[in-house]
Short mmCIF file of N, CA, C and O in Angstrom, two decimals:
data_model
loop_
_atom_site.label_atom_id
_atom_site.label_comp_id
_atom_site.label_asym_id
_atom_site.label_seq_id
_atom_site.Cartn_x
_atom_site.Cartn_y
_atom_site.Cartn_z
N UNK A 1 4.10 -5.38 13.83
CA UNK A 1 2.88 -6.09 14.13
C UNK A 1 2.45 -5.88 15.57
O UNK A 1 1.39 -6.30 16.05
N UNK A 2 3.40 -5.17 16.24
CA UNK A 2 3.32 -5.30 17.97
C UNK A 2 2.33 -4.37 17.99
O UNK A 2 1.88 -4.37 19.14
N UNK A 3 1.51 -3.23 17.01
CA UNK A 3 0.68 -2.13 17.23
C UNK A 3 -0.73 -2.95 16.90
O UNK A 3 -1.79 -2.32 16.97
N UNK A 4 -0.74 -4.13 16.60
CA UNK A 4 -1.59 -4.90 16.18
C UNK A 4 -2.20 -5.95 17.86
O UNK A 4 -3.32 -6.16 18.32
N UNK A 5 -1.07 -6.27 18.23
CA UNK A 5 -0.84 -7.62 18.78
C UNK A 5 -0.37 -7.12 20.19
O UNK A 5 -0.22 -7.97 21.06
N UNK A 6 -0.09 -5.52 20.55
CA UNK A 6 -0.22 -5.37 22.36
C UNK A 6 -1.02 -3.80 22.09
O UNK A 6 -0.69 -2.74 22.63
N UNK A 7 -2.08 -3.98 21.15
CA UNK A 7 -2.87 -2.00 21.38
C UNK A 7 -4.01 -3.12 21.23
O UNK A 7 -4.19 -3.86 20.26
N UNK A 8 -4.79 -3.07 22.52
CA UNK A 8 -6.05 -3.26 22.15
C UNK A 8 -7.20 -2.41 21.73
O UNK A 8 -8.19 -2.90 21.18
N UNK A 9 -7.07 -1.30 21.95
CA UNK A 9 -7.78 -0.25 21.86
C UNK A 9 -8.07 0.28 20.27
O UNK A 9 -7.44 1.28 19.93
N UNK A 10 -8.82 -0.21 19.47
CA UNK A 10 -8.88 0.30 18.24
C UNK A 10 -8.90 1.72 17.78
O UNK A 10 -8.25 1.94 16.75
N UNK A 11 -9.55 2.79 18.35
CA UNK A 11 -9.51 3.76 18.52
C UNK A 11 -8.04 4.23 18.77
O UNK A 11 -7.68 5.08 17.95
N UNK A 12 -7.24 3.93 19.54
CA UNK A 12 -5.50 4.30 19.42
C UNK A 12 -4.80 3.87 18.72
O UNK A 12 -3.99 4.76 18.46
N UNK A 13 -4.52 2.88 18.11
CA UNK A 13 -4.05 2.35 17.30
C UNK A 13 -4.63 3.01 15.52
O UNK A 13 -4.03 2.85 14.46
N UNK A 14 -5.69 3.59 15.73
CA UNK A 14 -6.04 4.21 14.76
C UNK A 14 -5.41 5.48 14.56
O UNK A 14 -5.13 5.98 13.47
N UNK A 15 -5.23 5.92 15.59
CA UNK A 15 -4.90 7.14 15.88
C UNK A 15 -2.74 7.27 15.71
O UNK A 15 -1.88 7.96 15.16
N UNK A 16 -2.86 6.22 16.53
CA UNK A 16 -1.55 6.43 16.12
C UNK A 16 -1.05 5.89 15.09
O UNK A 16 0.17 5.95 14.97
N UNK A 17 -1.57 5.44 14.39
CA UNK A 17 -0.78 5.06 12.68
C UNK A 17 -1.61 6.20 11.85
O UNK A 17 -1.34 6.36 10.66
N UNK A 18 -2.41 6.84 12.37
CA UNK A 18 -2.59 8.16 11.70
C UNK A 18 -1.27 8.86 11.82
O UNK A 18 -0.47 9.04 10.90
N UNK A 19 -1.19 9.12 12.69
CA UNK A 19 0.36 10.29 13.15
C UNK A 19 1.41 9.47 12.27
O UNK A 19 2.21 10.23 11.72
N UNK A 20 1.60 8.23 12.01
CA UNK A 20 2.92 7.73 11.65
C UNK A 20 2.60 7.89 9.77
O UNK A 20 3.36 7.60 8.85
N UNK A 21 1.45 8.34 9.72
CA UNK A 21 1.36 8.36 8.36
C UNK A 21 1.58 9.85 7.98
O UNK A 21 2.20 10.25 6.99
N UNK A 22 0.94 10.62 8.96
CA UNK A 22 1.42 11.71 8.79
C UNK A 22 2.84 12.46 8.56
O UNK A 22 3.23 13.45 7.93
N UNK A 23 3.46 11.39 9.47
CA UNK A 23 4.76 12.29 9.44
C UNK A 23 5.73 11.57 8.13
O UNK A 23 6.79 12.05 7.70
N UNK A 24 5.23 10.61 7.75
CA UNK A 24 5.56 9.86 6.56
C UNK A 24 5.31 11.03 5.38
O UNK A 24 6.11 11.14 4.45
N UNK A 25 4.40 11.71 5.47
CA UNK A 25 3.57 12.29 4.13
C UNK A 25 4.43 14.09 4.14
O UNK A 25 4.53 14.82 3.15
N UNK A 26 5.04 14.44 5.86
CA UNK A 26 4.80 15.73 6.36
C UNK A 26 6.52 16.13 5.77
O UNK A 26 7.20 16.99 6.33
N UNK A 27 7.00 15.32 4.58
CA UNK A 27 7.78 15.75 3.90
C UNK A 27 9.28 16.68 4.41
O UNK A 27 10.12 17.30 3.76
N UNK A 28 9.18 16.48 5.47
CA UNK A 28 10.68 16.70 6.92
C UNK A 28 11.46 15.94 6.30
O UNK A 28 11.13 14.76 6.30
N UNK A 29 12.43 16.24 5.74
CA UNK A 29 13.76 15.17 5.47
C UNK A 29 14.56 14.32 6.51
O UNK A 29 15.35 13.38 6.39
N UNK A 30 14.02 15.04 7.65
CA UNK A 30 14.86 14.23 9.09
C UNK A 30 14.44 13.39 9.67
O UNK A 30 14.88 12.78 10.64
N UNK A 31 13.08 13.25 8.84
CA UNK A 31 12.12 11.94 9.55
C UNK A 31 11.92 11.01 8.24
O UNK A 31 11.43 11.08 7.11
N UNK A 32 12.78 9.85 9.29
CA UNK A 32 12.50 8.43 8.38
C UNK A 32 11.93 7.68 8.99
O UNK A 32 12.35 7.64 10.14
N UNK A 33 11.04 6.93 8.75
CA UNK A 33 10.09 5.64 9.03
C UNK A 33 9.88 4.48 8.28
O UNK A 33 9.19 4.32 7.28
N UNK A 34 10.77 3.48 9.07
CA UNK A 34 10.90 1.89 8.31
C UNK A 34 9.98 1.23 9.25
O UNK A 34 10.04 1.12 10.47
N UNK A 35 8.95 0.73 8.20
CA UNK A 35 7.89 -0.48 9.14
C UNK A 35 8.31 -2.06 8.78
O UNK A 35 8.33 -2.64 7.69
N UNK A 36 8.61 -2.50 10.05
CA UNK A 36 8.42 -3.68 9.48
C UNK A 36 7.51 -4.61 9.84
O UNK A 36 7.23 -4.93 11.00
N UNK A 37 6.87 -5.24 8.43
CA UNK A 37 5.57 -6.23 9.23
C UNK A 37 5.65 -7.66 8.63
O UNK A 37 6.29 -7.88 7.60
N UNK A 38 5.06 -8.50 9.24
CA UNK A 38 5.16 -9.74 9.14
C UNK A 38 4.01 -10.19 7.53
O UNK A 38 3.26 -9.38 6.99
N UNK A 39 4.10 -10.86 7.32
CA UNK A 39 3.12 -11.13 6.11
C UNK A 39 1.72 -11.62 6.60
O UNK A 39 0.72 -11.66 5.89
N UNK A 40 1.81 -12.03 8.15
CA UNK A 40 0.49 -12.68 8.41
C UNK A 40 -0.29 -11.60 8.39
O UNK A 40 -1.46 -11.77 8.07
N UNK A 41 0.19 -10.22 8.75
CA UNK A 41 -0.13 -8.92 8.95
C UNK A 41 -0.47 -8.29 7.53
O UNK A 41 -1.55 -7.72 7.39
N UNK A 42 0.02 -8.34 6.96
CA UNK A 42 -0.22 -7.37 5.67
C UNK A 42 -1.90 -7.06 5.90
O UNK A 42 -2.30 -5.92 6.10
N UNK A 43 -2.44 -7.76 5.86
CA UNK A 43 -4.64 -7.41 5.47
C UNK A 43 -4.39 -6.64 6.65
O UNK A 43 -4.67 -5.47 6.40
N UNK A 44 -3.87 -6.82 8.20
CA UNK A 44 -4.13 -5.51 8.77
C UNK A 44 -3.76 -4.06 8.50
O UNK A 44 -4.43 -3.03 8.51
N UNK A 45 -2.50 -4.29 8.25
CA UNK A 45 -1.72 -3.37 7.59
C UNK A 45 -2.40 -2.80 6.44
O UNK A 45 -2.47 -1.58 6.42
N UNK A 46 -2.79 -3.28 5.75
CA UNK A 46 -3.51 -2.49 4.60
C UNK A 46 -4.62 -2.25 4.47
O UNK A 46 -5.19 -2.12 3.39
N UNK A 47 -5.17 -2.13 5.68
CA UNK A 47 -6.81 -2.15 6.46
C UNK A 47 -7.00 -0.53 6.57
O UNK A 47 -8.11 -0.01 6.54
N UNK A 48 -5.45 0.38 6.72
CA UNK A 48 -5.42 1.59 6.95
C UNK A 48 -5.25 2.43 6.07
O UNK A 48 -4.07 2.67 5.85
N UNK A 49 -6.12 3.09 5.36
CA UNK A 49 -5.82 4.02 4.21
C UNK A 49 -4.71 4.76 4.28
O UNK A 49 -3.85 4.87 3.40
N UNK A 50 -4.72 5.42 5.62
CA UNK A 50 -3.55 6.47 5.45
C UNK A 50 -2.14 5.53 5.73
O UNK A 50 -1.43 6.40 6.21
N UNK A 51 -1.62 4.76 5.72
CA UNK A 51 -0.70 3.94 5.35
C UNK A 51 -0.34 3.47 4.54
O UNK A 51 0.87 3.49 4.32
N UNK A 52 -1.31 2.77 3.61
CA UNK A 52 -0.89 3.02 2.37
C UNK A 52 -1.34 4.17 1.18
O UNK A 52 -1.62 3.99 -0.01
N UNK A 53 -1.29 5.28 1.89
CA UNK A 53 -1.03 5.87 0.98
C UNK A 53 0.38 6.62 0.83
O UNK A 53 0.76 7.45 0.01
N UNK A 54 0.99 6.07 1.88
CA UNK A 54 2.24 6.42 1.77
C UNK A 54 3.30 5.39 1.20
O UNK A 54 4.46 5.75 1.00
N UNK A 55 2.91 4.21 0.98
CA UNK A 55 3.75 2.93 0.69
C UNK A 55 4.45 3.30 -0.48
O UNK A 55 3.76 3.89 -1.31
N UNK A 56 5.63 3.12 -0.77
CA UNK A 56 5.99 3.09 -2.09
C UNK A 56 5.17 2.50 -3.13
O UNK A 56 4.23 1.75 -2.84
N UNK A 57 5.46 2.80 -4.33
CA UNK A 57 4.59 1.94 -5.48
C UNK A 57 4.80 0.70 -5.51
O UNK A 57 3.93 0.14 -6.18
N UNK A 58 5.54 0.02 -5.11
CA UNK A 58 6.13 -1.44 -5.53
C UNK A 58 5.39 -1.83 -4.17
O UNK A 58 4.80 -2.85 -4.52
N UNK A 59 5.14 -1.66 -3.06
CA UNK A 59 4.15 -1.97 -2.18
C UNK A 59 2.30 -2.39 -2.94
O UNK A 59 1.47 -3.25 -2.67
N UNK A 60 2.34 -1.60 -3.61
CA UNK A 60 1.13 -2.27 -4.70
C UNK A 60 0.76 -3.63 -4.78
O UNK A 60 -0.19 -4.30 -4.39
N UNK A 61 2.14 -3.90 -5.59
CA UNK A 61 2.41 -5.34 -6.28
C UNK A 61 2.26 -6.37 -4.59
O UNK A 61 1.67 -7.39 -4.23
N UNK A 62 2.93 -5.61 -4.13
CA UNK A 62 3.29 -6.81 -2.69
C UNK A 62 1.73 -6.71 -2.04
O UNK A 62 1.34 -7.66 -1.35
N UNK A 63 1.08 -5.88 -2.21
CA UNK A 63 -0.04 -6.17 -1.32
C UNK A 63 -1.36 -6.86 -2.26
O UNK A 63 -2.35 -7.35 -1.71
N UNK A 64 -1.20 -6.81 -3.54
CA UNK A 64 -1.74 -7.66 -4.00
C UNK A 64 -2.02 -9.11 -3.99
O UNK A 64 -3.03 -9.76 -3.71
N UNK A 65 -0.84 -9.43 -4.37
CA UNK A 65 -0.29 -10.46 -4.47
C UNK A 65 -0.17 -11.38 -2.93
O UNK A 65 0.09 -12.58 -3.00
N UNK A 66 -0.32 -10.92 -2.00
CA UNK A 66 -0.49 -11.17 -0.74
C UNK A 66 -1.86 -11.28 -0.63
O UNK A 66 -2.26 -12.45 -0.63
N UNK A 67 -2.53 -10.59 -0.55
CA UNK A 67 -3.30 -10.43 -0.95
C UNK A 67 -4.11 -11.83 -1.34
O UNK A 67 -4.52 -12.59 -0.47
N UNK A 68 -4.24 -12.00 -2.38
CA UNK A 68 -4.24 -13.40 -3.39
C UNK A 68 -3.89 -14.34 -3.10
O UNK A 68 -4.45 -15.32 -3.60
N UNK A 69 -2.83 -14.53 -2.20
CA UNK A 69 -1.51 -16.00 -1.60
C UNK A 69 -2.79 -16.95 -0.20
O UNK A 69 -2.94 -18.10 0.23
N UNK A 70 -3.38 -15.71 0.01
CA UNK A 70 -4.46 -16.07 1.23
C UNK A 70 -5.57 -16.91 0.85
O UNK A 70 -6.16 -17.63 1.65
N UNK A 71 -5.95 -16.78 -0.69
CA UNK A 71 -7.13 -17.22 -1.24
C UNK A 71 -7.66 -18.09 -2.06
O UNK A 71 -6.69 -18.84 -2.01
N UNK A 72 -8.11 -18.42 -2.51
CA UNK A 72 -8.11 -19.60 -3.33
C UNK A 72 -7.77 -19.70 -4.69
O UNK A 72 -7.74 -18.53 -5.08
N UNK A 73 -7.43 -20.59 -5.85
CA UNK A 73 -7.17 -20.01 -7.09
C UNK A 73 -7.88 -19.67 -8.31
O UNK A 73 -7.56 -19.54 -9.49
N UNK A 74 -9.17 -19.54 -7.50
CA UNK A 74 -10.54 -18.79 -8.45
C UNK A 74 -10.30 -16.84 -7.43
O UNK A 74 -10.35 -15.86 -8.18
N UNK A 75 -10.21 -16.73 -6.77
CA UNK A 75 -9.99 -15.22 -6.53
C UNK A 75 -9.71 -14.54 -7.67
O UNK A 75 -8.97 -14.96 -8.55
N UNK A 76 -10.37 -13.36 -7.68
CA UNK A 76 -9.72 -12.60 -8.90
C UNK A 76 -9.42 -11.10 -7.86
O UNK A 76 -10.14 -10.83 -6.90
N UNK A 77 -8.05 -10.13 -8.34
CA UNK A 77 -8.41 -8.81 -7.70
C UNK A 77 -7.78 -7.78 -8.89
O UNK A 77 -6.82 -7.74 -9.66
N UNK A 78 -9.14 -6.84 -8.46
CA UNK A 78 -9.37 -5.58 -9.63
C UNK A 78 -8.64 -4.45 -9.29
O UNK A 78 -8.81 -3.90 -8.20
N UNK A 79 -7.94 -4.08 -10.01
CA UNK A 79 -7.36 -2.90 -9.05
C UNK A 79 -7.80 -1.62 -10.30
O UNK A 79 -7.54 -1.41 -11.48
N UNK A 80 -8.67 -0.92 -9.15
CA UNK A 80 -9.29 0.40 -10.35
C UNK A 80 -8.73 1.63 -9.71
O UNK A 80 -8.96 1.80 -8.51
N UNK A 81 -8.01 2.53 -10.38
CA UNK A 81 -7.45 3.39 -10.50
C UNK A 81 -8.04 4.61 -10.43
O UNK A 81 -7.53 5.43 -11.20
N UNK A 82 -8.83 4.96 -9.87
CA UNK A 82 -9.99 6.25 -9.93
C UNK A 82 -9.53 8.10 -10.31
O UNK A 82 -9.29 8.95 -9.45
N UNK A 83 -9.53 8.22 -11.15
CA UNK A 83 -9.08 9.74 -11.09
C UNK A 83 -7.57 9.49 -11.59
O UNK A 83 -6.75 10.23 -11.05
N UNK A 84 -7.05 8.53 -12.58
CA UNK A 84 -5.74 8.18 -13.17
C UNK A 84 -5.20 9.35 -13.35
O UNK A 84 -4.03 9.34 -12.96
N UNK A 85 -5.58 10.50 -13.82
CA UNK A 85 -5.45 11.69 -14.44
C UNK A 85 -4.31 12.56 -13.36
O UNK A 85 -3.30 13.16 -13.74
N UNK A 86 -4.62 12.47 -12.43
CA UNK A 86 -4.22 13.14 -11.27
C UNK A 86 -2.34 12.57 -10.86
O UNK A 86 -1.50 13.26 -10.29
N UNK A 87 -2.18 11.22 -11.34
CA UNK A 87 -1.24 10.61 -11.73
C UNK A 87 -0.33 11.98 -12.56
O UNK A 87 0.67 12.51 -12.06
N UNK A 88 -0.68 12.21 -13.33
CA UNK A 88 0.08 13.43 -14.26
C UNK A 88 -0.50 14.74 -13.48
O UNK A 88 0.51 15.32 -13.09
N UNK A 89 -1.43 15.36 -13.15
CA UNK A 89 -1.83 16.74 -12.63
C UNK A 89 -1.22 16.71 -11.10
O UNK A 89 -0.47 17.60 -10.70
N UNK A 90 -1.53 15.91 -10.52
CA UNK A 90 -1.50 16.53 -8.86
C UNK A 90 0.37 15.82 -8.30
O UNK A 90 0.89 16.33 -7.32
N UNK A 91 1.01 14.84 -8.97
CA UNK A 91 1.97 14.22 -9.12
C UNK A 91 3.38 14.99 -8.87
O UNK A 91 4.18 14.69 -9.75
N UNK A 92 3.76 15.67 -8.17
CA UNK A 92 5.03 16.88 -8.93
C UNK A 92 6.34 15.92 -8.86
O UNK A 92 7.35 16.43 -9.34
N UNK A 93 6.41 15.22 -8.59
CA UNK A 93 7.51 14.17 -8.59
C UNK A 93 7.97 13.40 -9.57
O UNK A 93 7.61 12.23 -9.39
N UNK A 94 8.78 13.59 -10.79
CA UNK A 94 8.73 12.59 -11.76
C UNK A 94 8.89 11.26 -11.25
O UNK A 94 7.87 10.58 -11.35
N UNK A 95 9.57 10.86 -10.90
CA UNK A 95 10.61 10.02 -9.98
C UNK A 95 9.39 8.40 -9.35
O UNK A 95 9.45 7.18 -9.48
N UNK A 96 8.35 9.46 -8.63
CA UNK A 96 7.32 8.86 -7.87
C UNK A 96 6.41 8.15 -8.99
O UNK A 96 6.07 6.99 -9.21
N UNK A 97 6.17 9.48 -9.63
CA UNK A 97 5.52 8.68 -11.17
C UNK A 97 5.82 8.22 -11.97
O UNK A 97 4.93 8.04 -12.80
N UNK A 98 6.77 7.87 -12.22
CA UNK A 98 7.59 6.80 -13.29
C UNK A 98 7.41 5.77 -12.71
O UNK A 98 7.03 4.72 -13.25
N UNK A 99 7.75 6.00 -11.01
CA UNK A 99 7.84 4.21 -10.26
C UNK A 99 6.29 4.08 -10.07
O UNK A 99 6.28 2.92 -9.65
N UNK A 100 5.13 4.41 -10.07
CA UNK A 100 4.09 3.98 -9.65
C UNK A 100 3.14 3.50 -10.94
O UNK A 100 2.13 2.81 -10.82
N UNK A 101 3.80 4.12 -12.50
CA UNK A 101 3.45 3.84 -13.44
C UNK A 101 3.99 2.49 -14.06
O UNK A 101 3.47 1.72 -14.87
N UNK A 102 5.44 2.47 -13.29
CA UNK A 102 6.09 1.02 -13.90
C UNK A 102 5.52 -0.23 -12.88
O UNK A 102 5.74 -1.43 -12.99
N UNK A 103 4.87 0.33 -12.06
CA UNK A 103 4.48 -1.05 -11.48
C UNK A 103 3.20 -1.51 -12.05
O UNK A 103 2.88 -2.60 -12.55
N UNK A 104 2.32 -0.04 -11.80
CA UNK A 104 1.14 -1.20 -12.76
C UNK A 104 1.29 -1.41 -14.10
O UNK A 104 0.45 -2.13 -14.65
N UNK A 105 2.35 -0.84 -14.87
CA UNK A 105 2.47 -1.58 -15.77
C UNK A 105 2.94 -3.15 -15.81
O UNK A 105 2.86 -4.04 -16.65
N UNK A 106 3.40 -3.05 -14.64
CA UNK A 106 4.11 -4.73 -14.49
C UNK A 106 3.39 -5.59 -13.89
O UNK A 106 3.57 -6.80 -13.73
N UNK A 107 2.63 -4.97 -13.58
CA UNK A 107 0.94 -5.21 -12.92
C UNK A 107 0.26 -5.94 -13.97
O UNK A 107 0.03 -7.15 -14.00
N UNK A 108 -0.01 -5.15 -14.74
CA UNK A 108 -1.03 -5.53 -16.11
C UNK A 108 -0.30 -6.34 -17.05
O UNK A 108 -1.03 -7.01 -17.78
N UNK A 109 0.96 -6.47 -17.24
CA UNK A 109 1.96 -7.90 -17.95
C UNK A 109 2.04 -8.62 -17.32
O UNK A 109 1.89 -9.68 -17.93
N UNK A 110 2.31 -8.87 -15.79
CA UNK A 110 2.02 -10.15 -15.24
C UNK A 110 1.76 -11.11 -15.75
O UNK A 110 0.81 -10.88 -16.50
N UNK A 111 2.12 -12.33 -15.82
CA UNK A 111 1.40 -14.01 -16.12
C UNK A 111 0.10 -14.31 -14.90
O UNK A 111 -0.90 -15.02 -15.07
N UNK A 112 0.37 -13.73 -13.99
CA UNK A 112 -0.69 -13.79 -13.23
C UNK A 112 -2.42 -13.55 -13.47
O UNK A 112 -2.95 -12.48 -13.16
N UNK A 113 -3.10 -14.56 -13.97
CA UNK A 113 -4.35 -13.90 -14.79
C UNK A 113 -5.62 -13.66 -13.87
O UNK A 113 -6.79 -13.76 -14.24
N UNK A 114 -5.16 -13.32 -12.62
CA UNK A 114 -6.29 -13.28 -11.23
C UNK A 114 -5.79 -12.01 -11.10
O UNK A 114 -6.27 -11.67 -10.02
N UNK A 115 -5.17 -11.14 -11.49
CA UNK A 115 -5.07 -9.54 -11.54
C UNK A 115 -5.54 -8.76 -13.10
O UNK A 115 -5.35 -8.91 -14.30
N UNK A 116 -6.11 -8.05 -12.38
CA UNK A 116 -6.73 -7.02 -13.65
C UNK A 116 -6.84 -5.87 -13.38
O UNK A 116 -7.74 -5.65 -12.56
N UNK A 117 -6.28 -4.99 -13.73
CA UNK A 117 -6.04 -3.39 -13.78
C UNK A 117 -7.32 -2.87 -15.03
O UNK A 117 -7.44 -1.69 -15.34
#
């Protein structure tokens, strides 16, 4: 949260969680990157595309649901899937896609009826 809470500069802070996403994505086995953020943080945190697009799948569920914890209990959130297809075509990872398929499936069984896939 400290890239939040001592970078005032939006423009750097943009910039540098670009690079940290990058090297997240830049598939080096010698580079690991554990974030840790506070929950008050998550909406910033997930303010950054290229961050989560590196989140694990089960990061989904958590940012939803966080998501939701903020809001009232008429909120509803849609989560639309654009280009699902690509899930199977652009995917080469079984592994990645099994886990990103079992979440929204666990997504869409939920008891939770303020989520809709």
């Amino acid at each position: 949260e400290e890239v939040f809470t001592l970078c005032a500069d939006e423009a750097e802070r943009t910039a540098f969680l670009g690079t940290v996403a990058d090297l997240a994505r830049s598939g080096d086995r010698r580079i690991r990157i554990t974030l840790g953020i506070r929950p008050d943080f998550y909406a910033r945190f997930f303010a950054h595309p290229g961050l989560v697009a590196v989140l694990p799948p089960a990061a989904l569920d958590l940012a939803l649901r966080t998501w939701l914890a903020g809001r009232s209990d008429a909120s509803r959130a849609l989560l639309v899937i654009d280009q699902f297809e690509e899930v199977f075509t652009l995917c080469a990872d079984e592994a990645e896609r099994t886990a990103f398929l079992g979440t929204v499936a666990d997504l869409a069984r939920s008891g939770d009826r303020r989520i809709r896939i």
